[in-house]
Structures are given as C-alpha cells and as structure tokens.
Amino acid sequence: MGTDRPLPDLATLRPAGGKRSSKRDQILNVFLRQQAHLSADELFELVRREKAGIGRATVYRTLQWMVTAGVARKVDFGEGRSRFEPSYRHPRHFHLICANCHRSSEFLSSDVESLIEEIAAARHFAPSQSVVQIFGTCEECRTGKQTPTIDGATTELVFARDALRMAIATERSGLEFYTRAAAMTKDVRGRTVFERLAGEEREHLATLQKRYRELIAQDPQLESRPTFLFFKGAASGLFATGAEQLRKGVNDEQALLIGIECERGSHEFFKRYGERFEDSEGKQVFLEFADEERAHRDLLVREYRSLRERQGRHRRSRRTPIAKRAR
Amino acid sequence: MGTDRPLPDLATLRPAGGKRSSKRDQILNVFLRQQAHLSADELFELVRREKAGIGRATVYRTLQWMVTAGVARKVDFGEGRSRFEPSYRHPRHFHLICANCHRSSEFLSSDVESLIEEIAAARHFAPSQSVVQIFGTCEECRTGKQTPTIDGATTELVFARDALRMAIATERSGLEFYTRAAAMTKDVRGRTVFERLAGEEREHLATLQKRYRELIAQDPQLESRPTFLFFKGAASGLFATGAEQLRKGVNDEQALLIGIECERGSHEFFKRYGERFEDSEGKQVFLEFADEERAHRDLLVREYRSLRERQGRHRRSRRTPIAKRAR
DNA sequence: CTAGGTGCAAATAATTTGCAGAGGC
DNA sequence: GCCTCTGCAAATTATTTGCACCTAG
C-alpha cells in the first residue's frame, strides 16, 4: 500500500530559505511517504528506524521549517501535542475527529470555505488559514460495524470520484436546461445552438459517466466510501436556477443570456476549485470541465451577438452583415 | 468595568460530581468574572492575587473539573498551551484569531453550524462539539486604525442587536409577503386574514424598531460594532422565497399554504436559536419572535381549514384544483 | 470517620536551546 | 572559510502526579 504513490518533486516542494541539507531530505522523504497525521516524535521514530544518527531536535527543527515553507501543516487535535500533515495535496481541508478512537477523517467543503470567507470579509479580517474540526463519535465506534473509509491511499480516488459526481450533476442539469431552451426558442439559429449544446452535454455526460465507471472499477468499494467533497451548488445550482427561469417564460435573447450566465458561473467554479489542488485525477476533471464550460459560454456569446445583429439589421432596413468571428 | 455583570448562579453551574469545596468556588468565581480566554497559568496568577495559598495544581485540577462539568470550555489557539473560556453564555461559537496580535474575536453562524451538521450526518458521525478557527490578520494589525470591537462587556448587547436585526429583516420580508398575498387573494375572508397579518407585521416591525433604537441608545458605538451573529436566511430566506412564489401566481389556497410553511420554518428557526442561549436580551428576542410566528401560523392554519370547508360546501360550482400538500 | 480536595514538590511530556563540531557552497 | 545545519544534552514550558495533610458531609 501506498509507498508507490508518486511523490511530488522535492525540489519543487522545498522552497528557498534553507540549505540543501542531507538530513532534511531524509526527514522530508519519510514524512511525505506517510499518510497519517504524525506527531513530531512519531516521525522521529520512523526516521531513526530508517537511518540512525538523526537527532530528535533536528526532526523538530525540520518540521518547523517544513511548516514555514508550506510543505507541512501543523494540526492540533487537542491531545497536548501537535501533529503534522503534508500540505501538498489538498491545500484546505477540514477534520472529523473521533473522541473515542482518536482517528480523524478529512473532508472538503466549498460551502464552508465560502461562508468562512464571507464572515472574514464582514469582519475585515484577512484570513490565511482556517481550521474546522468536528469532534464526536464516529460510526464505527458507535455501531461497532466497520464501514469503508477514506485513507491516504484512497483519498485521490475519492476526490476524483466526487469531482466526477459534481461534474455529472452539473452536466445533467445543463442538459435539462438546454433541452428546455431548445424547445422554447423561436429563432431557428438560436434553437440550433441550444440543440447543439444539448447534444454536447449529452455526449459529454456519457463520457463522464464512462470515466466514472472506469474509476469505480479501480476500487470495488469506491462508491460506498463516504463523501469527501461537499458542495451543495453542483446539481441544485446555476443551471437548475436557469431552467427555473426558463420555465417562467423568456424570449430567445433572454434564454441566451441566462445560458451565458450559467456557463460563466459554472466555469468560474470549476476553474477555481481545479486550481486549488495538486495534480490528481480530480484536478484534471475540474479543469477539463472548466474548459468545456468556457467553450460553451463562448459559443453562446457568439450566438447572442449574432442574434442581436440580425435583429438590428431587421429593425433598420438591410445592411451588410459583418461576419465577425470572435476568436 | 464588567465586574457587575450578573454572574450565573454557581449552584446551577456546578453540577454533581464533586464536593462543595471552598477553593473551587474561589477559582470558579475568579474564572467566571474574566472575559478573556485565560490560560491555566494566567488564571492561577489571578487567583493567587486575590487569595494567597492556592496551588497551581489545584487550578489545573479545577479547570479540568470545570471542563468535564461543562462550565468551561478548553480552546486551543495553537500556542502550545490551552486556554479556557466560560461556556455558559454561548454554547457554540467560533473564533477569528489574529496571528499577529494574538487576540481572538468570536462569532456565531447558524449557517456554518448547519453545514457542519449536514456533513457530520453524511458521514454518520455524531458530532458533539465543533471548532472553527479562522487564522489571519485582523483589521487593526493590518491598517493600524482602531475599530470598535466586541469584548466580553459588549457581547450581550451585540448579540441582542443581531437578534433584533434578524427579527426585523424577517419581519420586513414577512410584511412584503403578506401585503402581496393580500393584494392577490380573491377570497374575501382569506384576504382579510392576510391583511390582518400584514397589519400585525407592520405593527410588530415598529415595536422591534423601537426596541432596536433603545438598544442602540445603550452604547453609542453599538451599531458600528462588527457582526457577531451570521445568518443568511433571515432576510433572504423563507418569506422572500414565499413572495417569489406568489409572484409566479398561485390561488388563494396555495397562498395560505405558502404562508403556513413560511411561518412554520421561521418559528422553528427562531425557537431553535433562542433555546440555545443562556438568558439574555438576545434570547428573549428570539423566543418572543418564535412565539409570534407560531401564532401567525396557527391563524393561517385555521383560515386554511375554513377555506377548505367553505370550498367543500360549494364544491360543484367552483373550479378548485385541490393542490395536494404532502409533508 | 472518610472520601475527596489541596499544597507542595517532584515527575512527565513536548518542545526548544546552547554549543561544539560537520557539511554545503 | 563562512554560515547554516546537526547531534547531544541540558533547559524550558505546560501539565500531571505522589503523598501527606486537611475538610466537608
């Protein structure tokens, strides 16, 4: 398990501020291979087991340095000593901590993050890091029965799974939006655009689902593992609201504008989230999806311009069209 | 300042599990008078200043006991030592912690709380306590200029202020809802009910605003102090959604049902929040408001029943699609 | 009378520091 | 050669414990 996980390039991770060092690399190496939250002393033990002659103080000093360098993050579960975790994978994440078995499990929540940002902004506070810890009793300690978990070895997979789930939900909602928009658009060209987008969504949906199935195949338990990434907006968000607006009745132009707005928002979201993470399948999914959304938006924008132009031409008498291709 | 803040009854706070004790009361007393987050040693210093002959160990033991007894809460700001805060005032609250000046400031957020609950539920985790800490730089450290703060002496006032603000926002939104509902309701009796409710909202709104002004008069800076209680749903929540639905067009019966739903939700929220806190003006506001919402809901329910009854009587001549309400 | 509370000093535990020597640039 | 890193041991800091003594019920 796990030792074969691709480690990030040490040179990249170790920023300026210290000498090349030999021992540091040793310690860093051992540290990065771990998947649990280590205490300084546990790390010391591990290091000494691999190579004798490294002092405890050095481990402490190296940990300090790793934290200031941003390679490691210090977490405090209230045990009276600090634990450390590599920070390269998920820049921000939060913890569920079982008061009984002392194990911790991680999660991401873009909803919590944005609330925190809002609150900080309201207080004119410049946030640098936030800690969210939910203490309580885990399912296993409560019911006794063992349930699939997310450990270091599976985090990547689960993250990818959740990214895909979000993308699929958004895609579904987009498909519904475009289908509805196509059905109600009067302008022929506009309708064609919506139909084309609906088609693309359908196609891409199929791709995503295939990819999802492939991912699932990598770990038979993957689907039953707990949610890692919480985000309420994916399915119930932009496109759903857009479809809602369509239902109330709008004209062709408005439908296009709504579509543009949805794609823009969706693109922003996926891009922002995708950029937050280190290389991984999940990041990939986010970024690809962001790209697709932008392409769609561009298409809609072109169509919107064209519609306006044709309307303008019609409204006046007839003028020579200037086929301006945006990009 | 501040020593005259009414202290909660010691007998109530000190639960079974220990002897009457004399020193403990001393320590507890000093502790409860404080408004800052004390470290064990700081408390020891304070206690020894008031009465010599109390050992450091006793302070530590008493703090431990206070925590298990639920009188105090242990907070960890990552300084390598624990701090403690009395837990009687706000059962749950979170912290903004300035990494520069090491001061911390508190906030409440029902939004964060509910997200946390959702996440815990999704993970089948039974949460008991949650910690949210936002580390960063406070406004004062960043800009140098001093801004009004929330300290122990003003927390109660600010909490009451925010409770009132929420109530006022909800009331406003309710007023709009009922005004709109009254305007579009065809049934005379139903319209009268909506008008009456609109009237009540208007009246209560005036009361709340008066109360708000009185509160503000107690502290000239009160209005400019930062937000303590974050809750997005108050103004933009239930009633606003309800009004939105009205705008889309509904019949009398549906309008009543929407009203009932809004009042129910609103009542639940204010009740739940009101129950969470120790005696204070803010709690008062929440509970009173909860009561009012329930009264309104009851009125609407009665009216709804009456309408159904009357419709039943004239069933054959009226076009009455009976919207089945599940839930 | 007796269980639990208390002070003091000593013990732990986690982490830091002083200092002489080693190693990278 | 200079400056930083490193190991070791000693120091510091926060907190706990052992133990003889006290006090409320």
CSV table of N, CA, C and O in Angstrom, one decimal, chain A residues 64-135:
chain,number,residue,atom,x,y,z
A,64,GLN,N,9.4,22.4,11.8
A,64,GLN,CA,9.2,23.8,11.9
A,64,GLN,C,9.4,24.4,10.5
A,64,GLN,O,8.6,25.2,10.0
A,65,TRP,N,10.6,24.1,10.0
A,65,TRP,CA,11.0,24.6,8.7
A,65,TRP,C,10.0,24.2,7.6
A,65,TRP,O,9.6,25.0,6.7
A,66,MET,N,9.5,23.0,7.6
A,66,MET,CA,8.5,22.5,6.6
A,66,MET,C,7.3,23.3,6.7
A,66,MET,O,6.6,23.6,5.7
A,67,VAL,N,6.9,23.6,8.0
A,67,VAL,CA,5.6,24.4,8.1
A,67,VAL,C,5.8,25.8,7.6
A,67,VAL,O,4.9,26.2,6.8
A,68,THR,N,6.9,26.4,7.9
A,68,THR,CA,7.0,27.8,7.4
A,68,THR,C,7.2,27.8,5.9
A,68,THR,O,6.8,28.7,5.2
A,69,ALA,N,7.8,26.7,5.4
A,69,ALA,CA,8.0,26.6,4.0
A,69,ALA,C,6.7,26.2,3.3
A,69,ALA,O,6.6,26.3,2.0
A,70,GLY,N,5.7,25.8,4.0
A,70,GLY,CA,4.4,25.5,3.4
A,70,GLY,C,4.3,24.0,2.9
A,70,GLY,O,3.4,23.7,2.2
A,71,VAL,N,5.3,23.2,3.3
A,71,VAL,CA,5.3,21.8,2.8
A,71,VAL,C,4.4,21.0,3.8
A,71,VAL,O,3.8,20.1,3.4
A,72,ALA,N,4.5,21.4,5.0
A,72,ALA,CA,3.7,20.7,6.0
A,72,ALA,C,2.7,21.6,6.7
A,72,ALA,O,2.9,22.8,6.6
A,73,ARG,N,1.7,21.0,7.3
A,73,ARG,CA,0.8,21.8,8.1
A,73,ARG,C,0.7,21.2,9.5
A,73,ARG,O,0.7,20.0,9.6
A,74,LYS,N,0.6,22.1,10.4
A,74,LYS,CA,0.5,21.7,11.8
A,74,LYS,C,-1.0,21.6,12.2
A,74,LYS,O,-1.7,22.5,11.9
A,75,VAL,N,-1.3,20.4,12.7
A,75,VAL,CA,-2.7,20.3,13.1
A,75,VAL,C,-2.8,20.0,14.6
A,75,VAL,O,-1.9,19.3,15.1
A,76,ASP,N,-3.8,20.4,15.2
A,76,ASP,CA,-3.9,20.2,16.6
A,76,ASP,C,-5.2,19.6,17.0
A,76,ASP,O,-6.2,20.1,16.8
A,77,PHE,N,-5.1,18.3,17.5
A,77,PHE,CA,-6.4,17.7,17.8
A,77,PHE,C,-6.6,17.7,19.3
A,77,PHE,O,-7.4,16.9,19.8
A,78,GLY,N,-5.9,18.6,20.0
A,78,GLY,CA,-6.2,18.8,21.4
A,78,GLY,C,-5.6,17.6,22.2
A,78,GLY,O,-6.2,17.3,23.3
A,79,GLU,N,-4.6,17.0,21.8
A,79,GLU,CA,-4.0,15.9,22.6
A,79,GLU,C,-2.9,16.4,23.4
A,79,GLU,O,-2.2,15.6,24.1
A,80,GLY,N,-2.5,17.7,23.3
A,80,GLY,CA,-1.4,18.2,24.1
A,80,GLY,C,-0.1,18.1,23.3
A,80,GLY,O,0.9,18.4,23.8
A,81,ARG,N,-0.2,17.6,22.1
A,81,ARG,CA,1.0,17.7,21.2
A,81,ARG,C,0.5,17.9,19.8
A,81,ARG,O,-0.6,17.6,19.4
A,82,SER,N,1.4,18.4,19.0
A,82,SER,CA,1.0,18.8,17.6
A,82,SER,C,1.2,17.6,16.7
A,82,SER,O,2.0,16.8,16.9
A,83,ARG,N,0.4,17.6,15.7
A,83,ARG,CA,0.6,16.6,14.6
A,83,ARG,C,0.8,17.4,13.3
A,83,ARG,O,0.5,18.5,13.2
A,84,PHE,N,1.4,16.7,12.3
A,84,PHE,CA,1.7,17.3,11.1
A,84,PHE,C,1.2,16.5,9.9
A,84,PHE,O,1.2,15.3,10.0
A,85,GLU,N,0.8,17.2,8.9
A,85,GLU,CA,0.4,16.6,7.7
A,85,GLU,C,1.0,17.3,6.5
A,85,GLU,O,1.2,18.5,6.5
A,86,PRO,N,1.3,16.5,5.4
A,86,PRO,CA,1.8,17.1,4.2
A,86,PRO,C,0.7,18.0,3.6
A,86,PRO,O,-0.4,17.6,3.6
A,87,SER,N,1.1,19.1,3.1
A,87,SER,CA,0.1,20.1,2.7
A,87,SER,C,0.0,20.1,1.2
A,87,SER,O,-0.8,20.9,0.6
A,88,TYR,N,0.7,19.3,0.5
A,88,TYR,CA,0.8,19.4,-1.0
A,88,TYR,C,-0.5,18.9,-1.7
A,88,TYR,O,-0.7,19.4,-2.8
A,89,ARG,N,-1.2,18.1,-1.0
A,89,ARG,CA,-2.3,17.5,-1.8
A,89,ARG,C,-3.6,18.4,-1.8
A,89,ARG,O,-4.1,18.7,-2.8
A,90,HIS,N,-4.0,18.7,-0.6
A,90,HIS,CA,-5.3,19.4,-0.5
A,90,HIS,C,-5.0,20.7,0.3
A,90,HIS,O,-5.1,20.6,1.5
A,91,PRO,N,-4.8,21.8,-0.3
A,91,PRO,CA,-4.5,23.0,0.4
A,91,PRO,C,-5.4,23.3,1.6
A,91,PRO,O,-4.9,23.7,2.6
A,92,ARG,N,-6.7,23.0,1.4
A,92,ARG,CA,-7.5,23.3,2.6
A,92,ARG,C,-8.4,22.0,2.7
A,92,ARG,O,-9.0,21.6,1.8
A,93,HIS,N,-8.5,21.6,3.9
A,93,HIS,CA,-9.4,20.6,4.2
A,93,HIS,C,-9.7,20.6,5.7
A,93,HIS,O,-8.9,21.2,6.5
A,94,PHE,N,-10.7,19.9,6.1
A,94,PHE,CA,-11.2,20.0,7.5
A,94,PHE,C,-11.2,18.6,8.1
A,94,PHE,O,-11.1,17.6,7.3
A,95,HIS,N,-11.4,18.5,9.4
A,95,HIS,CA,-11.4,17.2,10.0
A,95,HIS,C,-12.6,16.8,10.8
A,95,HIS,O,-13.2,17.7,11.5
A,96,LEU,N,-12.9,15.6,10.8
A,96,LEU,CA,-13.8,15.0,11.7
A,96,LEU,C,-13.0,14.2,12.7
A,96,LEU,O,-12.2,13.3,12.2
A,97,ILE,N,-13.1,14.4,13.9
A,97,ILE,CA,-12.2,13.7,14.9
A,97,ILE,C,-13.0,12.9,15.9
A,97,ILE,O,-13.9,13.5,16.6
A,98,CYS,N,-12.8,11.6,15.9
A,98,CYS,CA,-13.5,10.8,16.8
A,98,CYS,C,-12.9,10.9,18.2
A,98,CYS,O,-11.7,10.6,18.4
A,99,ALA,N,-13.7,11.3,19.2
A,99,ALA,CA,-13.2,11.5,20.5
A,99,ALA,C,-12.9,10.1,21.2
A,99,ALA,O,-12.2,10.0,22.2
A,100,ASN,N,-13.4,9.1,20.6
A,100,ASN,CA,-13.3,7.7,21.2
A,100,ASN,C,-12.1,7.0,20.7
A,100,ASN,O,-11.2,6.6,21.4
A,101,CYS,N,-12.0,6.9,19.3
A,101,CYS,CA,-10.9,6.1,18.8
A,101,CYS,C,-9.7,7.0,18.3
A,101,CYS,O,-8.7,6.5,17.9
A,102,HIS,N,-9.9,8.3,18.4
A,102,HIS,CA,-8.9,9.3,18.1
A,102,HIS,C,-8.4,9.2,16.7
A,102,HIS,O,-7.4,9.8,16.3
A,103,ARG,N,-9.2,8.6,15.8
A,103,ARG,CA,-8.9,8.7,14.4
A,103,ARG,C,-9.5,9.9,13.8
A,103,ARG,O,-10.6,10.4,14.3
A,104,SER,N,-8.9,10.4,12.8
A,104,SER,CA,-9.5,11.6,12.2
A,104,SER,C,-9.8,11.3,10.7
A,104,SER,O,-9.1,10.5,10.1
A,105,SER,N,-10.8,11.9,10.2
A,105,SER,CA,-11.1,11.7,8.8
A,105,SER,C,-11.3,13.1,8.1
A,105,SER,O,-11.8,14.0,8.8
A,106,GLU,N,-10.9,13.2,6.9
A,106,GLU,CA,-10.9,14.6,6.3
A,106,GLU,C,-12.1,14.8,5.4
A,106,GLU,O,-12.7,13.9,4.9
A,107,PHE,N,-12.4,16.1,5.2
A,107,PHE,CA,-13.3,16.4,4.1
A,107,PHE,C,-13.1,17.8,3.6
A,107,PHE,O,-12.3,18.6,4.2
A,108,LEU,N,-13.6,18.1,2.4
A,108,LEU,CA,-13.5,19.4,1.8
A,108,LEU,C,-14.9,19.9,1.7
A,108,LEU,O,-15.9,19.1,1.5
A,109,SER,N,-15.1,21.2,1.9
A,109,SER,CA,-16.4,21.7,1.7
A,109,SER,C,-16.3,23.1,1.1
A,109,SER,O,-15.9,24.1,1.8
A,110,SER,N,-16.6,23.3,-0.1
A,110,SER,CA,-16.5,24.6,-0.7
A,110,SER,C,-17.6,25.5,-0.1
A,110,SER,O,-17.4,26.7,0.0
A,111,ASP,N,-18.6,24.9,0.5
A,111,ASP,CA,-19.7,25.7,1.1
A,111,ASP,C,-19.1,26.3,2.4
A,111,ASP,O,-19.3,27.5,2.7
A,112,VAL,N,-18.5,25.5,3.2
A,112,VAL,CA,-17.9,26.0,4.4
A,112,VAL,C,-16.8,27.1,4.1
A,112,VAL,O,-16.8,28.1,4.7
A,113,GLU,N,-16.0,26.8,3.1
A,113,GLU,CA,-15.0,27.7,2.7
A,113,GLU,C,-15.6,29.1,2.4
A,113,GLU,O,-15.1,30.1,2.8
A,114,SER,N,-16.6,29.1,1.6
A,114,SER,CA,-17.1,30.4,1.2
A,114,SER,C,-17.8,31.1,2.3
A,114,SER,O,-17.7,32.3,2.4
A,115,LEU,N,-18.4,30.4,3.2
A,115,LEU,CA,-19.0,31.0,4.4
A,115,LEU,C,-17.9,31.7,5.2
A,115,LEU,O,-18.0,32.8,5.7
A,116,ILE,N,-16.8,30.9,5.4
A,116,ILE,CA,-15.7,31.5,6.2
A,116,ILE,C,-15.2,32.7,5.5
A,116,ILE,O,-14.9,33.7,6.2
A,117,GLU,N,-15.1,32.7,4.2
A,117,GLU,CA,-14.6,33.9,3.5
A,117,GLU,C,-15.5,35.1,3.7
A,117,GLU,O,-15.1,36.2,4.0
A,118,GLU,N,-16.8,34.8,3.6
A,118,GLU,CA,-17.8,35.9,3.9
A,118,GLU,C,-17.7,36.5,5.2
A,118,GLU,O,-17.7,37.7,5.4
A,119,ILE,N,-17.6,35.6,6.2
A,119,ILE,CA,-17.5,36.1,7.6
A,119,ILE,C,-16.2,36.9,7.8
A,119,ILE,O,-16.3,38.0,8.4
A,120,ALA,N,-15.1,36.4,7.3
A,120,ALA,CA,-13.9,37.1,7.5
A,120,ALA,C,-14.0,38.5,6.8
A,120,ALA,O,-13.6,39.5,7.4
A,121,ALA,N,-14.6,38.5,5.6
A,121,ALA,CA,-14.7,39.8,4.9
A,121,ALA,C,-15.5,40.7,5.7
A,121,ALA,O,-15.2,41.9,5.8
A,122,ALA,N,-16.6,40.2,6.3
A,122,ALA,CA,-17.5,41.1,7.1
A,122,ALA,C,-16.8,41.7,8.3
A,122,ALA,O,-17.1,42.8,8.7
A,123,ARG,N,-15.8,41.0,8.8
A,123,ARG,CA,-15.1,41.4,9.9
A,123,ARG,C,-13.8,42.2,9.5
A,123,ARG,O,-13.0,42.5,10.3
A,124,HIS,N,-13.6,42.4,8.2
A,124,HIS,CA,-12.4,43.0,7.7
A,124,HIS,C,-11.2,42.3,8.2
A,124,HIS,O,-10.2,42.9,8.6
A,125,PHE,N,-11.3,41.0,8.1
A,125,PHE,CA,-10.2,40.1,8.6
A,125,PHE,C,-9.6,39.4,7.4
A,125,PHE,O,-10.3,39.0,6.5
A,126,ALA,N,-8.2,39.5,7.4
A,126,ALA,CA,-7.6,38.8,6.2
A,126,ALA,C,-7.2,37.4,6.6
A,126,ALA,O,-6.2,37.2,7.3
A,127,PRO,N,-8.0,36.4,6.2
A,127,PRO,CA,-7.8,35.0,6.6
A,127,PRO,C,-6.6,34.4,5.9
A,127,PRO,O,-6.4,34.7,4.7
A,128,SER,N,-5.8,33.6,6.6
A,128,SER,CA,-4.8,32.9,5.9
A,128,SER,C,-5.0,31.4,5.9
A,128,SER,O,-4.7,30.7,5.0
A,129,GLN,N,-5.5,31.0,7.0
A,129,GLN,CA,-5.8,29.5,7.2
A,129,GLN,C,-7.0,29.3,8.1
A,129,GLN,O,-7.1,30.1,9.0
A,130,SER,N,-7.8,28.4,7.8
A,130,SER,CA,-8.8,28.1,8.7
A,130,SER,C,-8.9,26.7,9.1
A,130,SER,O,-8.5,25.8,8.4
A,131,VAL,N,-9.3,26.5,10.3
A,131,VAL,CA,-9.4,25.2,10.9
A,131,VAL,C,-10.8,24.8,11.2
A,131,VAL,O,-11.5,25.7,11.8
A,132,VAL,N,-11.3,23.7,10.7
A,132,VAL,CA,-12.6,23.3,11.1
A,132,VAL,C,-12.5,21.9,11.6
A,132,VAL,O,-12.0,21.0,10.9
A,133,GLN,N,-12.9,21.7,12.8
A,133,GLN,CA,-12.8,20.3,13.4
A,133,GLN,C,-14.1,20.0,14.0
A,133,GLN,O,-14.7,20.7,14.8
A,134,ILE,N,-14.6,18.8,13.6
A,134,ILE,CA,-15.9,18.4,14.2
A,134,ILE,C,-15.5,17.2,15.1
A,134,ILE,O,-15.0,16.2,14.7
A,135,PHE,N,-15.7,17.4,16.4
A,135,PHE,CA,-15.4,16.4,17.4
A,135,PHE,C,-16.7,15.6,17.6
A,135,PHE,O,-17.7,16.1,17.7
